């Protein structure tokens, strides 16, 4: 076949249908001519075109208009409520940047406040049963790096044991938060909200800023350490009560202790209080031990001494200027625990020696 040859039959036009305008008077018409099938030739009146070709039907538009619909039914109300709840939940999750536990997405739940996040879980402040009862909700989210079955078993076991330990300490009079509710399978536990601030914050606030020169350091050394010594003794007594119940905390630090302020008395007079008296009030209150996620039950002197050693190292690194006051804590521990406290402190010396050897060897 030579170039430029037409591949189609000579009698078949390239365009099978050609529209020819009709210039006859009357309504606007268009002749549609089918060159392949003459019987299909017809004249179409544009005014008789299909309604969909002209435009949408006004009646259909009225039916589809949401503003002209009938009053909302029960199903529509439920759908609207669900949409509003999901929108609120999405806004809260976006604020926290974490997926909330299902218990905090309920419509009747008070909007939670994310307090802190640790390696194992997150702590929220919310309410329990009533808006006037604040509580702390600890949530252990699923760990994607663990097998789902193993992760569910570990989470359930740890939360159930933590609730058991808290209940046992409450029965024995140890200052710990009360357990309100728990769902170990869902990964959360609700406990009493402890007002106040962590002991770490209060001690650092009482110590003030670091000395800038040797003169300020000498003045700080000569300052009355009575309120801080009294606080150290209260901490030692609380730990002794914890160990007496057969519970070892596993993560004793001043961050895991709350200083609950005493209830204000109406007979107190604020007039005439000196600056030193106001500063001494920073360390007033009851020491409450929190965060029993790593706790276990043990009557071993070794485990109790290790608990004290962990606190000693944490205290020295967090409050180096008050490191020399740690002996008052151990003295109060021995007085509260009795004869058993003496054997625990003797074991503490062995633990210290092992710790020094490990530090020297690296």
PDB file of C-alpha atoms in Angstrom, residues 34-319:
ATOM      1  CA  UNK A  34     -26.763   9.173   9.913  1.00  0.00           C
ATOM      2  CA  UNK A  35     -24.755   8.399   6.820  1.00  0.00           C
ATOM      3  CA  UNK A  36     -24.507   4.679   7.632  1.00  0.00           C
ATOM      4  CA  UNK A  37     -28.145   4.122   8.594  1.00  0.00           C
ATOM      5  CA  UNK A  38     -30.497   6.431   6.712  1.00  0.00           C
ATOM      6  CA  UNK A  39     -33.516   5.122   8.597  1.00  0.00           C
ATOM      7  CA  UNK A  40     -32.154   6.749  11.755  1.00  0.00           C
ATOM      8  CA  UNK A  41     -32.255  10.229  10.266  1.00  0.00           C
ATOM      9  CA  UNK A  42     -34.648  12.397  12.246  1.00  0.00           C
ATOM     10  CA  UNK A  43     -35.304  15.967  13.212  1.00  0.00           C
ATOM     11  CA  UNK A  44     -34.864  16.734  16.931  1.00  0.00           C
ATOM     12  CA  UNK A  45     -36.752  19.541  18.545  1.00  0.00           C
ATOM     13  CA  UNK A  46     -34.457  21.054  21.151  1.00  0.00           C
ATOM     14  CA  UNK A  47     -37.444  22.071  23.252  1.00  0.00           C
ATOM     15  CA  UNK A  48     -38.374  18.363  23.538  1.00  0.00           C
ATOM     16  CA  UNK A  49     -34.974  17.270  24.707  1.00  0.00           C
ATOM     17  CA  UNK A  50     -34.784  14.858  27.689  1.00  0.00           C
ATOM     18  CA  UNK A  51     -35.116  16.693  31.025  1.00  0.00           C
ATOM     19  CA  UNK A  52     -31.680  15.535  32.185  1.00  0.00           C
ATOM     20  CA  UNK A  53     -30.150  17.140  29.120  1.00  0.00           C
ATOM     21  CA  UNK A  54     -31.802  20.460  29.932  1.00  0.00           C
ATOM     22  CA  UNK A  55     -30.906  20.504  33.631  1.00  0.00           C
ATOM     23  CA  UNK A  56     -31.816  19.055  37.052  1.00  0.00           C
ATOM     24  CA  UNK A  57     -35.453  18.726  37.938  1.00  0.00           C
ATOM     25  CA  UNK A  58     -36.529  21.329  40.524  1.00  0.00           C
ATOM     26  CA  UNK A  59     -38.596  18.746  42.393  1.00  0.00           C
ATOM     27  CA  UNK A  60     -35.593  16.436  42.724  1.00  0.00           C
ATOM     28  CA  UNK A  61     -33.474  19.342  43.968  1.00  0.00           C
ATOM     29  CA  UNK A  62     -36.110  20.141  46.586  1.00  0.00           C
ATOM     30  CA  UNK A  63     -36.135  16.560  47.807  1.00  0.00           C
ATOM     31  CA  UNK A  64     -32.338  16.459  48.028  1.00  0.00           C
ATOM     32  CA  UNK A  65     -32.107  19.809  49.836  1.00  0.00           C
ATOM     33  CA  UNK A  66     -31.263  19.055  53.529  1.00  0.00           C
ATOM     34  CA  UNK A  67     -32.823  22.338  54.688  1.00  0.00           C
ATOM     35  CA  UNK A  68     -36.267  21.353  53.472  1.00  0.00           C
ATOM     36  CA  UNK A  69     -36.299  17.875  54.983  1.00  0.00           C
ATOM     37  CA  UNK A  70     -38.662  16.713  57.665  1.00  0.00           C
ATOM     38  CA  UNK A  71     -37.751  16.992  61.376  1.00  0.00           C
ATOM     39  CA  UNK A  72     -34.900  14.649  62.434  1.00  0.00           C
ATOM     40  CA  UNK A  73     -35.925  11.187  63.446  1.00  0.00           C
ATOM     41  CA  UNK A  74     -34.414   9.094  66.247  1.00  0.00           C
ATOM     42  CA  UNK A  75     -31.940   7.491  63.879  1.00  0.00           C
ATOM     43  CA  UNK A  76     -30.859  10.858  62.551  1.00  0.00           C
ATOM     44  CA  UNK A  77     -30.396  12.169  66.093  1.00  0.00           C
ATOM     45  CA  UNK A  78     -28.252   9.149  66.966  1.00  0.00           C
ATOM     46  CA  UNK A  79     -26.178   9.646  63.827  1.00  0.00           C
ATOM     47  CA  UNK A  80     -25.762  13.344  64.618  1.00  0.00           C
ATOM     48  CA  UNK A  81     -24.796  12.579  68.223  1.00  0.00           C
ATOM     49  CA  UNK A  82     -22.291   9.974  67.067  1.00  0.00           C
ATOM     50  CA  UNK A  83     -20.795  12.449  64.610  1.00  0.00           C
ATOM     51  CA  UNK A  84     -20.481  15.127  67.305  1.00  0.00           C
ATOM     52  CA  UNK A  85     -18.896  12.670  69.741  1.00  0.00           C
ATOM     53  CA  UNK A  86     -16.424  11.435  67.151  1.00  0.00           C
ATOM     54  CA  UNK A  87     -15.551  15.029  66.255  1.00  0.00           C
ATOM     55  CA  UNK A  88     -14.951  15.902  69.929  1.00  0.00           C
ATOM     56  CA  UNK A  89     -12.885  12.751  70.439  1.00  0.00           C
ATOM     57  CA  UNK A  90     -10.827  13.510  67.352  1.00  0.00           C
ATOM     58  CA  UNK A  91     -10.186  17.046  68.622  1.00  0.00           C
ATOM     59  CA  UNK A  92      -9.057  15.759  72.032  1.00  0.00           C
ATOM     60  CA  UNK A  93      -6.831  13.126  70.438  1.00  0.00           C
ATOM     61  CA  UNK A  94      -5.335  15.751  68.164  1.00  0.00           C
ATOM     62  CA  UNK A  95      -4.658  17.913  71.217  1.00  0.00           C
ATOM     63  CA  UNK A  96      -2.886  15.047  73.008  1.00  0.00           C
ATOM     64  CA  UNK A  97      -1.351  13.637  69.819  1.00  0.00           C
ATOM     65  CA  UNK A  98      -2.080  10.165  71.204  1.00  0.00           C
ATOM     66  CA  UNK A  99      -5.009   7.787  70.706  1.00  0.00           C
ATOM     67  CA  UNK A 100      -7.054   7.948  73.898  1.00  0.00           C
ATOM     68  CA  UNK A 101      -8.096   4.793  75.737  1.00  0.00           C
ATOM     69  CA  UNK A 102     -11.728   3.831  75.044  1.00  0.00           C
ATOM     70  CA  UNK A 103     -12.778   4.670  78.611  1.00  0.00           C
ATOM     71  CA  UNK A 104     -11.871   8.348  78.042  1.00  0.00           C
ATOM     72  CA  UNK A 105     -13.789   8.611  74.761  1.00  0.00           C
ATOM     73  CA  UNK A 106     -17.173   8.064  76.409  1.00  0.00           C
ATOM     74  CA  UNK A 107     -19.491  11.090  76.035  1.00  0.00           C
ATOM     75  CA  UNK A 108     -19.982  11.374  79.805  1.00  0.00           C
ATOM     76  CA  UNK A 109     -16.247  11.394  80.508  1.00  0.00           C
ATOM     77  CA  UNK A 110     -14.605  14.633  81.583  1.00  0.00           C
ATOM     78  CA  UNK A 111     -12.066  15.846  78.993  1.00  0.00           C
ATOM     79  CA  UNK A 112      -8.794  14.262  80.110  1.00  0.00           C
ATOM     80  CA  UNK A 113      -5.531  16.097  80.683  1.00  0.00           C
ATOM     81  CA  UNK A 114      -2.310  14.317  79.795  1.00  0.00           C
ATOM     82  CA  UNK A 115      -0.016  14.725  82.801  1.00  0.00           C
ATOM     83  CA  UNK A 116       3.021  12.721  81.775  1.00  0.00           C
ATOM     84  CA  UNK A 117       4.172   9.871  79.577  1.00  0.00           C
ATOM     85  CA  UNK A 118       6.547   7.142  80.640  1.00  0.00           C
ATOM     86  CA  UNK A 119       8.145   4.141  79.016  1.00  0.00           C
ATOM     87  CA  UNK A 120       5.263   1.833  79.929  1.00  0.00           C
ATOM     88  CA  UNK A 121       2.215   4.074  79.939  1.00  0.00           C
ATOM     89  CA  UNK A 122       0.567   7.465  80.105  1.00  0.00           C
ATOM     90  CA  UNK A 123      -1.043   9.282  83.033  1.00  0.00           C
ATOM     91  CA  UNK A 124      -4.235  11.312  82.572  1.00  0.00           C
ATOM     92  CA  UNK A 125      -6.156  13.499  84.988  1.00  0.00           C
ATOM     93  CA  UNK A 126      -9.921  13.038  84.745  1.00  0.00           C
ATOM     94  CA  UNK A 127     -12.884  12.472  87.076  1.00  0.00           C
ATOM     95  CA  UNK A 128     -14.526   9.408  88.567  1.00  0.00           C
ATOM     96  CA  UNK A 129     -18.342   9.061  88.663  1.00  0.00           C
ATOM     97  CA  UNK A 130     -18.757  12.749  89.487  1.00  0.00           C
ATOM     98  CA  UNK A 131     -17.101  15.937  88.186  1.00  0.00           C
ATOM     99  CA  UNK A 132     -16.183  16.778  91.785  1.00  0.00           C
ATOM    100  CA  UNK A 133     -14.076  13.625  92.273  1.00  0.00           C
ATOM    101  CA  UNK A 134     -10.754  13.945  90.413  1.00  0.00           C
ATOM    102  CA  UNK A 135      -8.810  10.799  89.669  1.00  0.00           C
ATOM    103  CA  UNK A 136      -5.625   9.725  87.952  1.00  0.00           C
ATOM    104  CA  UNK A 137      -6.059   7.240  85.117  1.00  0.00           C
ATOM    105  CA  UNK A 138      -3.008   5.215  84.184  1.00  0.00           C
ATOM    106  CA  UNK A 139      -3.173   3.674  80.727  1.00  0.00           C
ATOM    107  CA  UNK A 140      -0.802   1.119  79.262  1.00  0.00           C
ATOM    108  CA  UNK A 141      -1.161   1.301  75.454  1.00  0.00           C
ATOM    109  CA  UNK A 142      -0.428  -1.744  73.287  1.00  0.00           C
ATOM    110  CA  UNK A 143       3.230  -2.136  72.372  1.00  0.00           C
ATOM    111  CA  UNK A 144       3.617  -2.703  68.611  1.00  0.00           C
ATOM    112  CA  UNK A 145       7.066  -4.258  69.061  1.00  0.00           C
ATOM    113  CA  UNK A 146       5.645  -7.130  71.151  1.00  0.00           C
ATOM    114  CA  UNK A 147       3.522 -10.024  70.071  1.00  0.00           C
ATOM    115  CA  UNK A 148      -0.140  -9.065  70.638  1.00  0.00           C
ATOM    116  CA  UNK A 149      -0.931 -12.086  72.820  1.00  0.00           C
ATOM    117  CA  UNK A 150       2.213 -11.640  74.931  1.00  0.00           C
ATOM    118  CA  UNK A 151       1.631  -7.897  75.229  1.00  0.00           C
ATOM    119  CA  UNK A 152      -1.971  -8.400  76.387  1.00  0.00           C
ATOM    120  CA  UNK A 153      -0.890 -10.937  79.019  1.00  0.00           C
ATOM    121  CA  UNK A 154       1.898  -8.737  80.380  1.00  0.00           C
ATOM    122  CA  UNK A 155      -0.318  -5.647  80.544  1.00  0.00           C
ATOM    123  CA  UNK A 156      -3.109  -7.515  82.282  1.00  0.00           C
ATOM    124  CA  UNK A 157      -0.772  -9.145  84.814  1.00  0.00           C
ATOM    125  CA  UNK A 158       1.070  -5.927  85.695  1.00  0.00           C
ATOM    126  CA  UNK A 159      -2.040  -3.808  86.157  1.00  0.00           C
ATOM    127  CA  UNK A 160      -3.793  -6.480  88.209  1.00  0.00           C
ATOM    128  CA  UNK A 161      -0.739  -6.841  90.439  1.00  0.00           C
ATOM    129  CA  UNK A 162      -0.396  -3.068  90.831  1.00  0.00           C
ATOM    130  CA  UNK A 163      -4.002  -2.800  91.989  1.00  0.00           C
ATOM    131  CA  UNK A 164      -3.459  -5.706  94.399  1.00  0.00           C
ATOM    132  CA  UNK A 165      -0.356  -4.068  95.894  1.00  0.00           C
ATOM    133  CA  UNK A 166      -2.121  -0.707  96.344  1.00  0.00           C
ATOM    134  CA  UNK A 167      -5.060  -2.329  98.104  1.00  0.00           C
ATOM    135  CA  UNK A 168      -2.743  -4.244 100.413  1.00  0.00           C
ATOM    136  CA  UNK A 169      -0.788  -1.094 101.315  1.00  0.00           C
ATOM    137  CA  UNK A 170      -4.009   0.816 102.013  1.00  0.00           C
ATOM    138  CA  UNK A 171      -5.136  -1.875 104.440  1.00  0.00           C
ATOM    139  CA  UNK A 172      -1.822  -1.665 106.285  1.00  0.00           C
ATOM    140  CA  UNK A 173      -1.975   2.131 106.567  1.00  0.00           C
ATOM    141  CA  UNK A 174       0.790   2.930 104.071  1.00  0.00           C
ATOM    142  CA  UNK A 175       0.269   6.357 102.431  1.00  0.00           C
ATOM    143  CA  UNK A 176      -0.571   5.345  98.842  1.00  0.00           C
ATOM    144  CA  UNK A 177      -3.403   6.334  96.451  1.00  0.00           C
ATOM    145  CA  UNK A 178      -6.731   4.516  96.748  1.00  0.00           C
ATOM    146  CA  UNK A 179      -7.878   2.335  93.827  1.00  0.00           C
ATOM    147  CA  UNK A 180     -11.184   3.501  92.307  1.00  0.00           C
ATOM    148  CA  UNK A 181     -11.579   1.135  89.357  1.00  0.00           C
ATOM    149  CA  UNK A 182      -9.568  -1.003  87.004  1.00  0.00           C
ATOM    150  CA  UNK A 183      -9.855  -2.935  83.765  1.00  0.00           C
ATOM    151  CA  UNK A 184      -6.659  -4.884  83.340  1.00  0.00           C
ATOM    152  CA  UNK A 185      -7.837  -6.396  80.053  1.00  0.00           C
ATOM    153  CA  UNK A 186      -8.366  -2.905  78.594  1.00  0.00           C
ATOM    154  CA  UNK A 187      -5.069  -1.679  80.057  1.00  0.00           C
ATOM    155  CA  UNK A 188      -6.113   1.016  82.530  1.00  0.00           C
ATOM    156  CA  UNK A 189      -6.459   1.648  86.248  1.00  0.00           C
ATOM    157  CA  UNK A 190      -8.107   4.641  87.975  1.00  0.00           C
ATOM    158  CA  UNK A 191      -6.674   5.725  91.329  1.00  0.00           C
ATOM    159  CA  UNK A 192      -7.057   8.613  93.726  1.00  0.00           C
ATOM    160  CA  UNK A 193      -5.742  11.976  92.553  1.00  0.00           C
ATOM    161  CA  UNK A 194      -3.124  13.251  95.021  1.00  0.00           C
ATOM    162  CA  UNK A 195      -3.095  17.019  95.354  1.00  0.00           C
ATOM    163  CA  UNK A 196       0.204  18.787  95.774  1.00  0.00           C
ATOM    164  CA  UNK A 197       3.530  18.477  93.995  1.00  0.00           C
ATOM    165  CA  UNK A 198       6.257  15.814  93.740  1.00  0.00           C
ATOM    166  CA  UNK A 199       8.830  15.774  96.517  1.00  0.00           C
ATOM    167  CA  UNK A 200      11.530  16.447  93.911  1.00  0.00           C
ATOM    168  CA  UNK A 201       9.931  19.778  92.991  1.00  0.00           C
ATOM    169  CA  UNK A 202       9.453  20.853  96.604  1.00  0.00           C
ATOM    170  CA  UNK A 203      13.033  20.039  97.624  1.00  0.00           C
ATOM    171  CA  UNK A 204      14.500  21.887  94.645  1.00  0.00           C
ATOM    172  CA  UNK A 205      12.236  24.831  95.349  1.00  0.00           C
ATOM    173  CA  UNK A 206      13.327  24.903  98.970  1.00  0.00           C
ATOM    174  CA  UNK A 207      17.027  24.656  98.082  1.00  0.00           C
ATOM    175  CA  UNK A 208      16.680  27.508  95.612  1.00  0.00           C
ATOM    176  CA  UNK A 209      19.091  28.364  92.835  1.00  0.00           C
ATOM    177  CA  UNK A 210      22.629  27.027  92.796  1.00  0.00           C
ATOM    178  CA  UNK A 211      25.260  29.145  94.600  1.00  0.00           C
ATOM    179  CA  UNK A 212      27.235  31.384  92.276  1.00  0.00           C
ATOM    180  CA  UNK A 213      30.369  31.641  94.440  1.00  0.00           C
ATOM    181  CA  UNK A 214      31.994  30.182  97.548  1.00  0.00           C
ATOM    182  CA  UNK A 215      30.417  32.780  99.831  1.00  0.00           C
ATOM    183  CA  UNK A 216      26.896  31.825  98.804  1.00  0.00           C
ATOM    184  CA  UNK A 217      27.828  28.166  99.180  1.00  0.00           C
ATOM    185  CA  UNK A 218      28.988  28.743 102.795  1.00  0.00           C
ATOM    186  CA  UNK A 219      25.793  30.648 103.578  1.00  0.00           C
ATOM    187  CA  UNK A 220      23.727  27.779 102.206  1.00  0.00           C
ATOM    188  CA  UNK A 221      25.674  25.270 104.322  1.00  0.00           C
ATOM    189  CA  UNK A 222      25.046  27.299 107.484  1.00  0.00           C
ATOM    190  CA  UNK A 223      21.349  27.704 106.736  1.00  0.00           C
ATOM    191  CA  UNK A 224      18.883  25.953 108.979  1.00  0.00           C
ATOM    192  CA  UNK A 225      18.149  22.531 107.445  1.00  0.00           C
ATOM    193  CA  UNK A 226      15.466  21.649 109.981  1.00  0.00           C
ATOM    194  CA  UNK A 227      12.438  21.528 107.625  1.00  0.00           C
ATOM    195  CA  UNK A 228      14.357  19.467 105.073  1.00  0.00           C
ATOM    196  CA  UNK A 229      15.621  17.072 107.736  1.00  0.00           C
ATOM    197  CA  UNK A 230      12.061  16.599 108.970  1.00  0.00           C
ATOM    198  CA  UNK A 231      10.929  15.821 105.424  1.00  0.00           C
ATOM    199  CA  UNK A 232      13.695  13.225 105.034  1.00  0.00           C
ATOM    200  CA  UNK A 233      12.551  11.540 108.219  1.00  0.00           C
ATOM    201  CA  UNK A 234       8.962  11.387 106.967  1.00  0.00           C
ATOM    202  CA  UNK A 235      10.174   9.787 103.736  1.00  0.00           C
ATOM    203  CA  UNK A 236      12.149   7.162 105.673  1.00  0.00           C
ATOM    204  CA  UNK A 237       9.131   6.345 107.835  1.00  0.00           C
ATOM    205  CA  UNK A 238       6.886   5.936 104.761  1.00  0.00           C
ATOM    206  CA  UNK A 239       9.370   3.571 103.075  1.00  0.00           C
ATOM    207  CA  UNK A 240       9.706   1.527 106.273  1.00  0.00           C
ATOM    208  CA  UNK A 241       5.929   1.108 106.411  1.00  0.00           C
ATOM    209  CA  UNK A 242       5.953  -0.009 102.787  1.00  0.00           C
ATOM    210  CA  UNK A 243       8.660  -2.617 103.368  1.00  0.00           C
ATOM    211  CA  UNK A 244       6.951  -3.850 106.525  1.00  0.00           C
ATOM    212  CA  UNK A 245       3.941  -4.919 104.439  1.00  0.00           C
ATOM    213  CA  UNK A 246       6.192  -7.101 102.268  1.00  0.00           C
ATOM    214  CA  UNK A 247       6.154  -4.788  99.235  1.00  0.00           C
ATOM    215  CA  UNK A 248       9.245  -3.534  97.396  1.00  0.00           C
ATOM    216  CA  UNK A 249       8.629  -0.502  95.197  1.00  0.00           C
ATOM    217  CA  UNK A 250      11.288  -1.146  92.557  1.00  0.00           C
ATOM    218  CA  UNK A 251      11.589   2.503  91.423  1.00  0.00           C
ATOM    219  CA  UNK A 252      11.951   4.701  94.494  1.00  0.00           C
ATOM    220  CA  UNK A 253      12.783   8.281  93.530  1.00  0.00           C
ATOM    221  CA  UNK A 254      11.658  11.675  94.769  1.00  0.00           C
ATOM    222  CA  UNK A 255       9.614  11.954  91.556  1.00  0.00           C
ATOM    223  CA  UNK A 256       7.514   8.970  92.660  1.00  0.00           C
ATOM    224  CA  UNK A 257       6.599  10.616  95.951  1.00  0.00           C
ATOM    225  CA  UNK A 258       3.929  13.287  96.336  1.00  0.00           C
ATOM    226  CA  UNK A 259       3.829  15.856  99.107  1.00  0.00           C
ATOM    227  CA  UNK A 260       0.152  16.283  99.924  1.00  0.00           C
ATOM    228  CA  UNK A 261      -0.337  19.663 101.647  1.00  0.00           C
ATOM    229  CA  UNK A 262      -2.188  19.683 104.967  1.00  0.00           C
ATOM    230  CA  UNK A 263      -5.770  20.884 105.077  1.00  0.00           C
ATOM    231  CA  UNK A 264      -5.965  24.610 105.692  1.00  0.00           C
ATOM    232  CA  UNK A 265      -7.368  25.519 109.074  1.00  0.00           C
ATOM    233  CA  UNK A 266      -9.718  28.470 109.468  1.00  0.00           C
ATOM    234  CA  UNK A 267      -7.958  29.472 112.692  1.00  0.00           C
ATOM    235  CA  UNK A 268      -4.615  29.989 110.940  1.00  0.00           C
ATOM    236  CA  UNK A 269      -3.403  33.546 110.812  1.00  0.00           C
ATOM    237  CA  UNK A 270      -1.252  34.627 107.927  1.00  0.00           C
ATOM    238  CA  UNK A 271      -0.311  37.968 109.439  1.00  0.00           C
ATOM    239  CA  UNK A 272       3.134  38.246 110.921  1.00  0.00           C
ATOM    240  CA  UNK A 273       4.574  35.171 109.155  1.00  0.00           C
ATOM    241  CA  UNK A 274       8.220  35.645 108.306  1.00  0.00           C
ATOM    242  CA  UNK A 275       9.859  34.702 105.026  1.00  0.00           C
ATOM    243  CA  UNK A 276      11.539  31.717 106.670  1.00  0.00           C
ATOM    244  CA  UNK A 277       8.178  30.518 107.958  1.00  0.00           C
ATOM    245  CA  UNK A 278       6.667  30.734 104.492  1.00  0.00           C
ATOM    246  CA  UNK A 279       9.593  28.794 103.079  1.00  0.00           C
ATOM    247  CA  UNK A 280       9.265  26.111 105.734  1.00  0.00           C
ATOM    248  CA  UNK A 281       5.647  25.558 104.667  1.00  0.00           C
ATOM    249  CA  UNK A 282       6.903  24.320 101.290  1.00  0.00           C
ATOM    250  CA  UNK A 283       7.964  21.046 102.907  1.00  0.00           C
ATOM    251  CA  UNK A 284       4.860  20.535 105.037  1.00  0.00           C
ATOM    252  CA  UNK A 285       2.425  17.743 104.266  1.00  0.00           C
ATOM    253  CA  UNK A 286       2.106  13.980 104.047  1.00  0.00           C
ATOM    254  CA  UNK A 287       4.464  11.926 101.888  1.00  0.00           C
ATOM    255  CA  UNK A 288       2.473   9.693  99.522  1.00  0.00           C
ATOM    256  CA  UNK A 289       4.243   7.014  97.486  1.00  0.00           C
ATOM    257  CA  UNK A 290       2.952   6.583  93.919  1.00  0.00           C
ATOM    258  CA  UNK A 291       3.639   4.586  90.718  1.00  0.00           C
ATOM    259  CA  UNK A 292       3.791   0.925  91.698  1.00  0.00           C
ATOM    260  CA  UNK A 293       4.217  -0.334  88.145  1.00  0.00           C
ATOM    261  CA  UNK A 294       7.508  -2.087  88.991  1.00  0.00           C
ATOM    262  CA  UNK A 295       6.609  -3.199  92.513  1.00  0.00           C
ATOM    263  CA  UNK A 296       6.769  -6.782  93.742  1.00  0.00           C
ATOM    264  CA  UNK A 297       6.175  -8.673  96.960  1.00  0.00           C
ATOM    265  CA  UNK A 298       9.302  -9.690  98.828  1.00  0.00           C
ATOM    266  CA  UNK A 299      10.460 -10.219 102.392  1.00  0.00           C
ATOM    267  CA  UNK A 300      14.131 -10.360 101.399  1.00  0.00           C
ATOM    268  CA  UNK A 301      16.591  -7.966 103.003  1.00  0.00           C
ATOM    269  CA  UNK A 302      18.470  -7.932  99.712  1.00  0.00           C
ATOM    270  CA  UNK A 303      15.471  -6.580  97.787  1.00  0.00           C
ATOM    271  CA  UNK A 304      14.708  -3.999 100.461  1.00  0.00           C
ATOM    272  CA  UNK A 305      18.318  -2.838 100.534  1.00  0.00           C
ATOM    273  CA  UNK A 306      18.332  -2.578  96.742  1.00  0.00           C
ATOM    274  CA  UNK A 307      15.206  -0.415  96.986  1.00  0.00           C
ATOM    275  CA  UNK A 308      17.018   1.944  99.353  1.00  0.00           C
ATOM    276  CA  UNK A 309      20.142   1.938  97.183  1.00  0.00           C
ATOM    277  CA  UNK A 310      18.136   2.970  94.116  1.00  0.00           C
ATOM    278  CA  UNK A 311      16.651   5.863  96.102  1.00  0.00           C
ATOM    279  CA  UNK A 312      20.082   6.868  97.412  1.00  0.00           C
ATOM    280  CA  UNK A 313      21.592   7.060  93.936  1.00  0.00           C
ATOM    281  CA  UNK A 314      18.592   8.912  92.527  1.00  0.00           C
ATOM    282  CA  UNK A 315      18.617  11.385  95.430  1.00  0.00           C
ATOM    283  CA  UNK A 316      22.334  12.105  95.016  1.00  0.00           C
ATOM    284  CA  UNK A 317      21.941  12.827  91.310  1.00  0.00           C
ATOM    285  CA  UNK A 318      18.745  14.900  91.660  1.00  0.00           C
ATOM    286  CA  UNK A 319      19.612  16.832  94.858  1.00  0.00           C
TER     287      UNK A 319
END
